[in-house]
Amino acid sequence: MAFLLKRIITKLDWIILLLLLVFMFICIFCIYSATLTDPDLANSPVKMIVYYIAGFIVLFAMLFVNYRVILKFSTSYYLIGLGLLVLLYFKGSTINNAQGWFKLGPISLQPAELCKLILILFLAYYLSNRKSPEAPLNFLKDVIPMGVITFIPFVLVLMQPDLGNSIGYLVIFIVICWFGNIRLKHALIGLGIVIVLCGSSLYSYVKYHENVQAYMVSKNKAYWLDRIDAVLLPEEASEKATYHMKQSVRAIGSGALQGDGYLHGGSVQGGQVPYTYADSIFVVIGEEFGFMGSSALIILYFLLIYKMITTALMINNKAGIYIIGGIAAMFLFQVFENIGMLIGLMPITGITLPFISYGGTSLLINMLSVGFVLNIRIYDDVEIDDILVG
């Protein structure tokens, strides 16, 4: 055990831990500001402190188990994850029009968040067990099966409906395929298919908008249309559909260079932007700390992802590289989608800003994911039986 502790201390990436501590302080202060005028949310900062403590416990616990041991059971995790997503349709609770949570007393569990990490582990396990891990991916034997593995949870989450997390699954699939050495011609074919599908879908959506609108209303899914129209056809969208985005853009813009000052954001303190403690927390940073504060946060995210990529370049185990690549892609997409939706670049979705938004499930999964990155660095050159752990 002494040898193991010495190895952990020696090989631990202390810069990543420092970044997590900085994120924690930003999170607590921003949530305090966002909930200052809402008595119903007064305990949110305290709850996030508890979640962060639990998150660090999970992270440090991860360091004492070789990630190869955990990876061996990836198939079981994947099946359990699918089971949870299916069970949501029978026992799930609906929050913000999405039936994506299990209520366990005062605790809410969102399986879609957990399944992102599970998908990363299973795809990494699948790729690392090929007969020739160094060879380029075979389209029929590798890419197609991985696509099916990704498509099943993608559809289950999309049907909740949860557009943000479902797209995250596709991003993870694409990036892991890239790290897995997909052939250039297959990548170009895939890119061409995506461009054609997106282009034709956009054209059809605009041309047959009234028909699409009538169908979505008949299926009681008009809120999907509102979110898409707010970005693609703002002139056609209702005031309700564009309210969240317009208020967010206005609040962030009012912060200008240095912001209005901590606890002095007019839109935040006035409750003019929905969910500023959760999905819209970037508005707090933009309005109260301005462009400088927003840029500082984005730089912190860049440093975190940069450290992950440099870790991936240092290690030799293919499975570890795939896992880190998938986790980096997961974080990068979440940051882009969350900030993008609040400045009018992306549709409004229920995706959180990593480490900053309020939410226990999201934070614990993110901390566990970082734990995997640190673990891979520690055990890269250690086989399962080389160190007695536990």
mmCIF file of C-alpha atoms in Angstrom:
data_model
loop_
_atom_site.group_PDB
_atom_site.id
_atom_site.type_symbol
_atom_site.label_atom_id
_atom_site.label_comp_id
_atom_site.label_asym_id
_atom_site.label_seq_id
_atom_site.Cartn_x
_atom_site.Cartn_y
_atom_site.Cartn_z
ATOM 1 C CA MET A 1 0.000 0.000 0.000
ATOM 2 C CA ALA A 2 2.870 2.386 0.775
ATOM 3 C CA PHE A 3 4.295 1.754 -2.705
ATOM 4 C CA LEU A 4 0.885 2.437 -4.237
ATOM 5 C CA LEU A 5 0.454 5.701 -2.317
ATOM 6 C CA LYS A 6 3.924 6.834 -3.358
ATOM 7 C CA ARG A 7 3.114 6.056 -7.000
ATOM 8 C CA ILE A 8 -0.182 7.978 -6.828
ATOM 9 C CA ILE A 9 1.457 11.031 -5.270
ATOM 10 C CA THR A 10 4.326 10.941 -7.769
ATOM 11 C CA LYS A 11 2.259 10.504 -10.934
ATOM 12 C CA LEU A 12 -0.865 12.455 -9.965
ATOM 13 C CA ASP A 13 -1.567 15.463 -12.187
ATOM 14 C CA TRP A 14 -1.786 18.172 -9.539
ATOM 15 C CA ILE A 15 -2.614 20.868 -12.097
ATOM 16 C CA ILE A 16 -5.877 19.099 -12.956
ATOM 17 C CA LEU A 17 -6.738 18.901 -9.261
ATOM 18 C CA LEU A 18 -6.008 22.612 -8.899
ATOM 19 C CA LEU A 19 -8.299 23.363 -11.841
ATOM 20 C CA LEU A 20 -11.093 21.368 -10.193
ATOM 21 C CA LEU A 21 -10.686 23.391 -6.998
ATOM 22 C CA VAL A 22 -10.900 26.623 -8.994
ATOM 23 C CA PHE A 23 -14.047 25.334 -10.735
ATOM 24 C CA MET A 24 -15.513 24.514 -7.320
ATOM 25 C CA PHE A 25 -15.077 28.057 -6.024
ATOM 26 C CA ILE A 26 -16.454 29.560 -9.243
ATOM 27 C CA CYS A 27 -19.434 27.197 -9.056
ATOM 28 C CA ILE A 28 -20.306 27.990 -5.437
ATOM 29 C CA PHE A 29 -20.010 31.768 -5.841
ATOM 30 C CA CYS A 30 -22.013 31.793 -9.095
ATOM 31 C CA ILE A 31 -24.794 29.610 -7.708
ATOM 32 C CA TYR A 32 -24.955 31.833 -4.627
ATOM 33 C CA SER A 33 -25.434 34.862 -6.860
ATOM 34 C CA ALA A 34 -28.000 33.095 -9.072
ATOM 35 C CA THR A 35 -30.120 31.986 -6.089
ATOM 36 C CA LEU A 36 -29.705 35.052 -3.870
ATOM 37 C CA THR A 37 -33.204 36.407 -4.539
ATOM 38 C CA ASP A 38 -35.009 33.031 -4.627
ATOM 39 C CA PRO A 39 -35.794 31.648 -1.140
ATOM 40 C CA ASP A 40 -36.754 28.264 -2.620
ATOM 41 C CA LEU A 41 -33.177 27.783 -3.860
ATOM 42 C CA ALA A 42 -31.386 29.246 -0.856
ATOM 43 C CA ASN A 43 -29.743 25.910 0.055
ATOM 44 C CA SER A 44 -28.363 25.300 -3.443
ATOM 45 C CA PRO A 45 -24.793 26.542 -2.730
ATOM 46 C CA VAL A 46 -24.584 24.328 0.369
ATOM 47 C CA LYS A 47 -25.863 21.354 -1.599
ATOM 48 C CA MET A 48 -23.204 21.940 -4.258
ATOM 49 C CA ILE A 49 -20.504 22.004 -1.581
ATOM 50 C CA VAL A 50 -21.764 18.592 -0.442
ATOM 51 C CA TYR A 51 -21.819 17.345 -4.047
ATOM 52 C CA TYR A 52 -18.252 18.572 -4.569
ATOM 53 C CA ILE A 53 -17.077 16.824 -1.403
ATOM 54 C CA ALA A 54 -18.731 13.631 -2.636
ATOM 55 C CA GLY A 55 -17.179 14.202 -6.057
ATOM 56 C CA PHE A 56 -13.652 14.493 -4.680
ATOM 57 C CA ILE A 57 -14.218 11.347 -2.599
ATOM 58 C CA VAL A 58 -15.267 9.483 -5.760
ATOM 59 C CA LEU A 59 -12.295 10.892 -7.665
ATOM 60 C CA PHE A 60 -9.717 9.897 -5.044
ATOM 61 C CA ALA A 61 -11.318 6.463 -4.582
ATOM 62 C CA MET A 62 -10.813 5.935 -8.322
ATOM 63 C CA LEU A 63 -7.053 6.349 -7.907
ATOM 64 C CA PHE A 64 -6.723 3.133 -5.887
ATOM 65 C CA VAL A 65 -8.145 0.800 -8.571
ATOM 66 C CA ASN A 66 -6.342 0.088 -11.843
ATOM 67 C CA TYR A 67 -8.678 1.310 -14.587
ATOM 68 C CA ARG A 68 -8.096 -1.938 -16.503
ATOM 69 C CA VAL A 69 -10.021 -3.764 -13.758
ATOM 70 C CA ILE A 70 -12.997 -1.449 -14.229
ATOM 71 C CA LEU A 71 -12.774 -1.657 -18.024
ATOM 72 C CA LYS A 72 -13.125 -5.457 -17.974
ATOM 73 C CA PHE A 73 -16.791 -5.070 -16.969
ATOM 74 C CA SER A 74 -17.683 -2.499 -19.640
ATOM 75 C CA THR A 75 -20.247 -4.768 -21.309
ATOM 76 C CA SER A 76 -22.130 -5.112 -18.039
ATOM 77 C CA TYR A 77 -22.065 -1.353 -17.496
ATOM 78 C CA TYR A 78 -23.416 -0.799 -20.987
ATOM 79 C CA LEU A 79 -26.323 -3.215 -20.494
ATOM 80 C CA ILE A 80 -27.135 -1.687 -17.105
ATOM 81 C CA GLY A 81 -27.061 1.784 -18.668
ATOM 82 C CA LEU A 82 -29.489 0.742 -21.411
ATOM 83 C CA GLY A 83 -31.707 -0.852 -18.772
ATOM 84 C CA LEU A 84 -31.842 2.423 -16.840
ATOM 85 C CA LEU A 85 -32.705 4.385 -19.982
ATOM 86 C CA VAL A 86 -35.541 1.970 -20.796
ATOM 87 C CA LEU A 87 -36.788 1.981 -17.193
ATOM 88 C CA LEU A 88 -37.161 5.761 -17.386
ATOM 89 C CA TYR A 89 -40.182 5.311 -19.648
ATOM 90 C CA PHE A 90 -41.962 3.445 -16.862
ATOM 91 C CA LYS A 91 -40.602 4.972 -13.650
ATOM 92 C CA GLY A 92 -38.958 8.212 -14.749
ATOM 93 C CA SER A 93 -39.839 11.692 -13.516
ATOM 94 C CA THR A 94 -40.430 14.564 -15.923
ATOM 95 C CA ILE A 95 -38.471 17.801 -15.474
ATOM 96 C CA ASN A 96 -38.636 20.601 -18.080
ATOM 97 C CA ASN A 97 -40.626 18.414 -20.513
ATOM 98 C CA ALA A 98 -38.028 15.601 -20.437
ATOM 99 C CA GLN A 99 -38.723 12.268 -18.751
ATOM 100 C CA GLY A 100 -35.086 11.712 -17.868
ATOM 101 C CA TRP A 101 -34.743 11.495 -14.086
ATOM 102 C CA PHE A 102 -35.222 8.976 -11.307
ATOM 103 C CA LYS A 103 -36.417 10.516 -8.057
ATOM 104 C CA LEU A 104 -34.746 8.830 -5.086
ATOM 105 C CA GLY A 105 -36.122 10.827 -2.177
ATOM 106 C CA PRO A 106 -34.374 14.210 -2.223
ATOM 107 C CA ILE A 107 -31.910 12.978 -4.856
ATOM 108 C CA SER A 108 -32.461 13.040 -8.630
ATOM 109 C CA LEU A 109 -30.468 10.702 -10.893
ATOM 110 C CA GLN A 110 -30.133 11.416 -14.622
ATOM 111 C CA PRO A 111 -29.067 8.203 -16.409
ATOM 112 C CA ALA A 112 -28.278 10.081 -19.654
ATOM 113 C CA GLU A 113 -25.294 11.706 -17.904
ATOM 114 C CA LEU A 114 -24.025 8.390 -16.569
ATOM 115 C CA CYS A 115 -24.465 6.657 -19.924
ATOM 116 C CA LYS A 116 -22.076 9.101 -21.637
ATOM 117 C CA LEU A 117 -19.212 7.791 -19.516
ATOM 118 C CA ILE A 118 -20.446 4.220 -19.898
ATOM 119 C CA LEU A 119 -20.485 4.626 -23.683
ATOM 120 C CA ILE A 120 -16.899 5.928 -23.626
ATOM 121 C CA LEU A 121 -15.733 2.921 -21.596
ATOM 122 C CA PHE A 122 -17.546 0.386 -23.772
ATOM 123 C CA LEU A 123 -16.318 1.859 -27.063
ATOM 124 C CA ALA A 124 -12.764 1.985 -25.671
ATOM 125 C CA TYR A 125 -13.052 -1.628 -24.500
ATOM 126 C CA TYR A 126 -14.423 -2.720 -27.881
ATOM 127 C CA LEU A 127 -11.667 -1.004 -29.859
ATOM 128 C CA SER A 128 -8.819 -2.107 -27.583
ATOM 129 C CA ASN A 129 -9.817 -5.772 -27.975
ATOM 130 C CA ARG A 130 -9.436 -5.870 -31.734
ATOM 131 C CA LYS A 131 -7.009 -8.440 -33.135
ATOM 132 C CA SER A 132 -4.837 -5.639 -34.531
ATOM 133 C CA PRO A 133 -5.335 -2.528 -32.365
ATOM 134 C CA GLU A 134 -2.768 -0.578 -34.387
ATOM 135 C CA ALA A 135 -4.512 -1.183 -37.732
ATOM 136 C CA PRO A 136 -6.966 1.368 -39.194
ATOM 137 C CA LEU A 137 -10.617 0.750 -38.365
ATOM 138 C CA ASN A 138 -12.459 -1.666 -40.604
ATOM 139 C CA PHE A 139 -15.741 -0.115 -41.688
ATOM 140 C CA LEU A 140 -17.861 -3.265 -41.427
ATOM 141 C CA LYS A 141 -16.160 -4.921 -38.456
ATOM 142 C CA ASP A 142 -15.405 -1.825 -36.369
ATOM 143 C CA VAL A 143 -17.208 1.366 -37.403
ATOM 144 C CA ILE A 144 -20.647 -0.171 -38.015
ATOM 145 C CA PRO A 145 -20.751 -2.113 -34.690
ATOM 146 C CA MET A 146 -19.558 0.987 -32.829
ATOM 147 C CA GLY A 147 -22.263 2.990 -34.595
ATOM 148 C CA VAL A 148 -24.919 0.524 -33.433
ATOM 149 C CA ILE A 149 -23.530 0.619 -29.868
ATOM 150 C CA THR A 150 -23.871 4.419 -29.933
ATOM 151 C CA PHE A 151 -27.175 4.597 -31.800
ATOM 152 C CA ILE A 152 -29.187 2.632 -29.211
ATOM 153 C CA PRO A 153 -28.616 4.989 -26.255
ATOM 154 C CA PHE A 154 -28.751 7.950 -28.654
ATOM 155 C CA VAL A 155 -32.326 7.070 -29.648
ATOM 156 C CA LEU A 156 -33.411 6.252 -26.084
ATOM 157 C CA VAL A 157 -32.172 9.620 -24.809
ATOM 158 C CA LEU A 158 -33.502 11.541 -27.831
ATOM 159 C CA MET A 159 -36.966 10.121 -27.132
ATOM 160 C CA GLN A 160 -37.034 11.505 -23.564
ATOM 161 C CA PRO A 161 -36.538 14.070 -25.236
ATOM 162 C CA ASP A 162 -33.003 15.248 -24.397
ATOM 163 C CA LEU A 163 -31.411 16.698 -27.520
ATOM 164 C CA GLY A 164 -28.247 17.992 -25.835
ATOM 165 C CA ASN A 165 -27.084 14.741 -24.267
ATOM 166 C CA SER A 166 -28.141 12.648 -27.269
ATOM 167 C CA ILE A 167 -25.938 14.738 -29.590
ATOM 168 C CA GLY A 168 -23.154 14.290 -27.047
ATOM 169 C CA TYR A 169 -23.227 10.542 -27.732
ATOM 170 C CA LEU A 170 -22.614 11.159 -31.430
ATOM 171 C CA VAL A 171 -19.710 13.489 -30.669
ATOM 172 C CA ILE A 172 -18.144 10.835 -28.425
ATOM 173 C CA PHE A 173 -18.540 8.224 -31.188
ATOM 174 C CA ILE A 174 -16.930 10.465 -33.820
ATOM 175 C CA VAL A 175 -13.957 11.435 -31.659
ATOM 176 C CA ILE A 176 -13.245 7.869 -30.486
ATOM 177 C CA CYS A 177 -13.377 6.717 -34.116
ATOM 178 C CA TRP A 178 -10.821 9.419 -34.902
ATOM 179 C CA PHE A 179 -8.544 8.330 -32.057
ATOM 180 C CA GLY A 180 -9.088 4.736 -33.180
ATOM 181 C CA ASN A 181 -7.454 5.543 -36.549
ATOM 182 C CA ILE A 182 -10.468 5.584 -38.844
ATOM 183 C CA ARG A 183 -9.522 5.525 -42.531
ATOM 184 C CA LEU A 184 -9.528 8.965 -44.144
ATOM 185 C CA LYS A 185 -11.862 7.882 -46.951
ATOM 186 C CA HIS A 186 -14.378 6.551 -44.414
ATOM 187 C CA ALA A 187 -14.149 9.796 -42.425
ATOM 188 C CA LEU A 188 -14.724 11.838 -45.586
ATOM 189 C CA ILE A 189 -17.656 9.641 -46.607
ATOM 190 C CA GLY A 190 -19.153 10.055 -43.139
ATOM 191 C CA LEU A 191 -18.616 13.812 -43.261
ATOM 192 C CA GLY A 192 -20.259 13.939 -46.685
ATOM 193 C CA ILE A 193 -23.269 11.986 -45.428
ATOM 194 C CA VAL A 194 -23.619 14.304 -42.413
ATOM 195 C CA ILE A 195 -23.421 17.414 -44.628
ATOM 196 C CA VAL A 196 -26.026 16.034 -47.059
ATOM 197 C CA LEU A 197 -28.371 14.954 -44.250
ATOM 198 C CA CYS A 198 -28.040 18.252 -42.391
ATOM 199 C CA GLY A 199 -28.434 20.294 -45.576
ATOM 200 C CA SER A 200 -31.464 18.370 -46.814
ATOM 201 C CA SER A 201 -33.036 18.381 -43.338
ATOM 202 C CA LEU A 202 -32.571 22.134 -43.029
ATOM 203 C CA TYR A 203 -34.008 22.728 -46.494
ATOM 204 C CA SER A 204 -36.999 20.465 -45.819
ATOM 205 C CA TYR A 205 -37.567 22.020 -42.397
ATOM 206 C CA VAL A 206 -37.704 25.535 -43.818
ATOM 207 C CA LYS A 207 -39.717 24.609 -46.933
ATOM 208 C CA TYR A 208 -42.282 22.464 -45.118
ATOM 209 C CA HIS A 209 -42.240 24.347 -41.833
ATOM 210 C CA GLU A 210 -46.018 24.601 -41.534
ATOM 211 C CA ASN A 211 -46.442 20.857 -42.071
ATOM 212 C CA VAL A 212 -43.729 20.089 -39.528
ATOM 213 C CA GLN A 213 -45.324 22.500 -37.096
ATOM 214 C CA ALA A 214 -48.758 20.894 -37.466
ATOM 215 C CA TYR A 215 -47.287 17.423 -36.934
ATOM 216 C CA MET A 216 -45.285 18.417 -33.849
ATOM 217 C CA VAL A 217 -48.294 20.144 -32.312
ATOM 218 C CA SER A 218 -50.398 17.027 -32.919
ATOM 219 C CA LYS A 219 -47.781 14.966 -31.070
ATOM 220 C CA ASN A 220 -47.607 17.493 -28.209
ATOM 221 C CA LYS A 221 -43.948 18.253 -29.066
ATOM 222 C CA ALA A 222 -44.304 21.916 -29.989
ATOM 223 C CA TYR A 223 -41.550 22.883 -27.534
ATOM 224 C CA TRP A 224 -39.025 21.067 -29.764
ATOM 225 C CA LEU A 225 -40.108 23.300 -32.633
ATOM 226 C CA ASP A 226 -39.747 26.388 -30.449
ATOM 227 C CA ARG A 227 -36.152 25.571 -29.559
ATOM 228 C CA ILE A 228 -35.157 24.946 -33.187
ATOM 229 C CA ASP A 229 -37.032 27.975 -34.546
ATOM 230 C CA ALA A 230 -35.340 30.246 -32.018
ATOM 231 C CA VAL A 231 -32.022 29.544 -33.807
ATOM 232 C CA LEU A 232 -32.933 28.733 -37.417
ATOM 233 C CA LEU A 233 -36.043 30.886 -37.942
ATOM 234 C CA PRO A 234 -36.128 33.531 -35.221
ATOM 235 C CA GLU A 235 -38.548 35.636 -37.252
ATOM 236 C CA GLU A 236 -41.006 32.721 -37.280
ATOM 237 C CA ALA A 237 -40.527 31.799 -33.621
ATOM 238 C CA SER A 238 -42.901 32.895 -30.908
ATOM 239 C CA GLU A 239 -41.913 35.342 -28.169
ATOM 240 C CA LYS A 240 -41.961 32.443 -25.706
ATOM 241 C CA ALA A 241 -39.594 30.421 -27.904
ATOM 242 C CA THR A 242 -37.002 33.176 -28.141
ATOM 243 C CA TYR A 243 -37.406 34.609 -24.630
ATOM 244 C CA HIS A 244 -34.707 32.498 -22.958
ATOM 245 C CA MET A 245 -32.143 33.108 -25.670
ATOM 246 C CA LYS A 246 -32.881 36.842 -26.047
ATOM 247 C CA GLN A 247 -32.692 37.435 -22.309
ATOM 248 C CA SER A 248 -29.437 35.473 -22.081
ATOM 249 C CA VAL A 249 -27.827 37.359 -24.958
ATOM 250 C CA ARG A 250 -28.983 40.682 -23.501
ATOM 251 C CA ALA A 251 -27.638 39.847 -20.034
ATOM 252 C CA ILE A 252 -24.273 38.616 -21.297
ATOM 253 C CA GLY A 253 -23.944 41.616 -23.590
ATOM 254 C CA SER A 254 -24.729 44.042 -20.771
ATOM 255 C CA GLY A 255 -21.703 42.730 -18.879
ATOM 256 C CA ALA A 256 -19.460 44.346 -21.485
ATOM 257 C CA LEU A 257 -15.737 44.106 -20.709
ATOM 258 C CA GLN A 258 -15.581 43.928 -16.910
ATOM 259 C CA GLY A 259 -19.156 43.093 -15.935
ATOM 260 C CA ASP A 260 -21.667 44.754 -13.624
ATOM 261 C CA GLY A 261 -20.001 43.389 -10.500
ATOM 262 C CA TYR A 262 -20.591 40.339 -8.328
ATOM 263 C CA LEU A 263 -24.205 40.187 -7.048
ATOM 264 C CA HIS A 264 -25.058 43.241 -9.155
ATOM 265 C CA GLY A 265 -26.244 41.630 -12.389
ATOM 266 C CA GLY A 266 -29.618 43.185 -13.145
ATOM 267 C CA SER A 267 -30.967 40.283 -15.209
ATOM 268 C CA VAL A 268 -29.601 37.639 -12.847
ATOM 269 C CA GLN A 269 -30.800 39.258 -9.633
ATOM 270 C CA GLY A 270 -34.070 40.273 -11.290
ATOM 271 C CA GLY A 271 -34.882 36.731 -12.329
ATOM 272 C CA GLN A 272 -35.170 37.683 -15.993
ATOM 273 C CA VAL A 273 -33.190 34.657 -17.259
ATOM 274 C CA PRO A 274 -34.512 31.144 -16.523
ATOM 275 C CA TYR A 275 -32.345 28.600 -14.679
ATOM 276 C CA THR A 276 -29.369 30.866 -14.007
ATOM 277 C CA TYR A 277 -28.285 28.485 -11.245
ATOM 278 C CA ALA A 278 -28.268 25.486 -13.611
ATOM 279 C CA ASP A 279 -28.140 25.385 -17.419
ATOM 280 C CA SER A 280 -27.898 29.193 -17.767
ATOM 281 C CA ILE A 281 -25.180 29.806 -15.183
ATOM 282 C CA PHE A 282 -22.830 31.208 -17.827
ATOM 283 C CA VAL A 283 -25.153 34.225 -17.869
ATOM 284 C CA VAL A 284 -24.092 34.967 -14.275
ATOM 285 C CA ILE A 285 -20.449 34.998 -15.331
ATOM 286 C CA GLY A 286 -21.105 37.020 -18.487
ATOM 287 C CA GLU A 287 -23.237 39.683 -16.815
ATOM 288 C CA GLU A 288 -21.422 40.055 -13.504
ATOM 289 C CA PHE A 289 -17.813 39.482 -14.667
ATOM 290 C CA GLY A 290 -18.068 40.525 -18.309
ATOM 291 C CA PHE A 291 -15.911 39.458 -21.219
ATOM 292 C CA MET A 292 -12.852 39.147 -18.998
ATOM 293 C CA GLY A 293 -14.540 36.753 -16.592
ATOM 294 C CA SER A 294 -16.099 34.719 -19.413
ATOM 295 C CA SER A 295 -12.755 34.474 -21.200
ATOM 296 C CA ALA A 296 -11.021 33.409 -17.984
ATOM 297 C CA LEU A 297 -13.503 30.557 -17.542
ATOM 298 C CA ILE A 298 -13.066 29.414 -21.151
ATOM 299 C CA ILE A 299 -9.277 29.475 -20.681
ATOM 300 C CA LEU A 300 -9.682 27.239 -17.608
ATOM 301 C CA TYR A 301 -11.660 24.762 -19.710
ATOM 302 C CA PHE A 302 -8.981 24.950 -22.390
ATOM 303 C CA LEU A 303 -6.302 24.146 -19.798
ATOM 304 C CA LEU A 304 -8.285 21.170 -18.504
ATOM 305 C CA ILE A 305 -8.803 19.695 -21.968
ATOM 306 C CA TYR A 306 -5.205 20.534 -22.919
ATOM 307 C CA LYS A 307 -3.953 18.586 -19.889
ATOM 308 C CA MET A 308 -6.149 15.649 -20.879
ATOM 309 C CA ILE A 309 -4.836 15.597 -24.436
ATOM 310 C CA THR A 310 -1.216 15.857 -23.292
ATOM 311 C CA THR A 311 -1.874 12.951 -20.923
ATOM 312 C CA ALA A 312 -3.247 10.916 -23.828
ATOM 313 C CA LEU A 313 -0.086 11.663 -25.828
ATOM 314 C CA MET A 314 2.095 10.448 -22.955
ATOM 315 C CA ILE A 315 0.546 7.026 -22.420
ATOM 316 C CA ASN A 316 0.962 3.792 -24.366
ATOM 317 C CA ASN A 317 -2.202 1.810 -23.673
ATOM 318 C CA LYS A 318 -4.739 2.155 -26.502
ATOM 319 C CA ALA A 319 -7.775 1.769 -24.241
ATOM 320 C CA GLY A 320 -6.521 4.608 -22.066
ATOM 321 C CA ILE A 321 -6.068 6.858 -25.090
ATOM 322 C CA TYR A 322 -9.615 6.141 -26.283
ATOM 323 C CA ILE A 323 -11.077 6.836 -22.833
ATOM 324 C CA ILE A 324 -9.272 10.153 -22.441
ATOM 325 C CA GLY A 325 -10.197 11.180 -25.999
ATOM 326 C CA GLY A 326 -13.860 10.402 -25.335
ATOM 327 C CA ILE A 327 -13.892 12.275 -22.022
ATOM 328 C CA ALA A 328 -12.177 15.321 -23.544
ATOM 329 C CA ALA A 329 -14.739 15.290 -26.375
ATOM 330 C CA MET A 330 -17.585 15.031 -23.863
ATOM 331 C CA PHE A 331 -16.382 18.081 -21.938
ATOM 332 C CA LEU A 332 -15.589 20.092 -25.067
ATOM 333 C CA PHE A 333 -19.039 19.500 -26.541
ATOM 334 C CA GLN A 334 -20.818 20.347 -23.297
ATOM 335 C CA VAL A 335 -18.942 23.635 -22.969
ATOM 336 C CA PHE A 336 -19.571 24.547 -26.616
ATOM 337 C CA GLU A 337 -23.267 23.593 -26.516
ATOM 338 C CA ASN A 338 -24.004 25.272 -23.182
ATOM 339 C CA ILE A 339 -22.304 28.576 -24.000
ATOM 340 C CA GLY A 340 -23.451 28.432 -27.636
ATOM 341 C CA MET A 341 -27.115 28.122 -26.712
ATOM 342 C CA LEU A 342 -26.906 31.181 -24.447
ATOM 343 C CA ILE A 343 -25.383 33.415 -27.132
ATOM 344 C CA GLY A 344 -27.677 32.301 -29.954
ATOM 345 C CA LEU A 345 -25.428 29.855 -31.793
ATOM 346 C CA MET A 346 -27.150 26.618 -30.709
ATOM 347 C CA PRO A 347 -30.695 25.584 -29.763
ATOM 348 C CA ILE A 348 -31.620 25.800 -26.085
ATOM 349 C CA THR A 349 -31.123 22.363 -24.517
ATOM 350 C CA GLY A 350 -30.919 21.046 -20.978
ATOM 351 C CA ILE A 351 -27.186 20.442 -21.033
ATOM 352 C CA THR A 352 -25.103 21.650 -18.107
ATOM 353 C CA LEU A 353 -21.894 23.672 -18.014
ATOM 354 C CA PRO A 354 -19.328 21.165 -16.633
ATOM 355 C CA PHE A 355 -18.297 21.713 -12.992
ATOM 356 C CA ILE A 356 -20.184 25.039 -12.790
ATOM 357 C CA SER A 357 -23.918 24.342 -13.227
ATOM 358 C CA TYR A 358 -25.991 23.120 -10.295
ATOM 359 C CA GLY A 359 -26.596 19.368 -10.430
ATOM 360 C CA GLY A 360 -25.389 16.398 -8.421
ATOM 361 C CA THR A 361 -25.510 13.719 -11.131
ATOM 362 C CA SER A 362 -23.668 15.848 -13.658
ATOM 363 C CA LEU A 363 -20.946 16.867 -11.196
ATOM 364 C CA LEU A 364 -20.361 13.339 -9.865
ATOM 365 C CA ILE A 365 -20.088 11.916 -13.394
ATOM 366 C CA ASN A 366 -17.696 14.699 -14.390
ATOM 367 C CA MET A 367 -15.531 14.101 -11.311
ATOM 368 C CA LEU A 368 -15.560 10.359 -11.980
ATOM 369 C CA SER A 369 -14.520 11.056 -15.578
ATOM 370 C CA VAL A 370 -11.573 13.170 -14.435
ATOM 371 C CA GLY A 371 -10.754 10.358 -12.015
ATOM 372 C CA PHE A 372 -10.390 8.028 -15.001
ATOM 373 C CA VAL A 373 -7.993 10.458 -16.689
ATOM 374 C CA LEU A 374 -5.819 10.676 -13.573
ATOM 375 C CA ASN A 375 -6.041 6.912 -13.087
ATOM 376 C CA ILE A 376 -4.868 6.171 -16.621
ATOM 377 C CA ARG A 377 -1.814 8.366 -16.118
ATOM 378 C CA ILE A 378 -0.974 6.558 -12.859
ATOM 379 C CA TYR A 379 -1.461 2.993 -14.109
ATOM 380 C CA ASP A 380 -0.452 3.307 -17.769
ATOM 381 C CA ASP A 381 2.613 1.093 -17.384
ATOM 382 C CA VAL A 382 1.095 -1.191 -14.726
ATOM 383 C CA GLU A 383 -0.803 -4.357 -15.598
ATOM 384 C CA ILE A 384 -3.749 -5.547 -13.507
ATOM 385 C CA ASP A 385 -1.782 -8.053 -11.456
ATOM 386 C CA ASP A 386 1.313 -5.899 -10.897
ATOM 387 C CA ILE A 387 -0.076 -3.956 -7.943
ATOM 388 C CA LEU A 388 -2.297 -5.205 -5.174
ATOM 389 C CA VAL A 389 -4.994 -2.602 -4.812
ATOM 390 C CA GLY A 390 -7.853 -2.009 -2.432
#
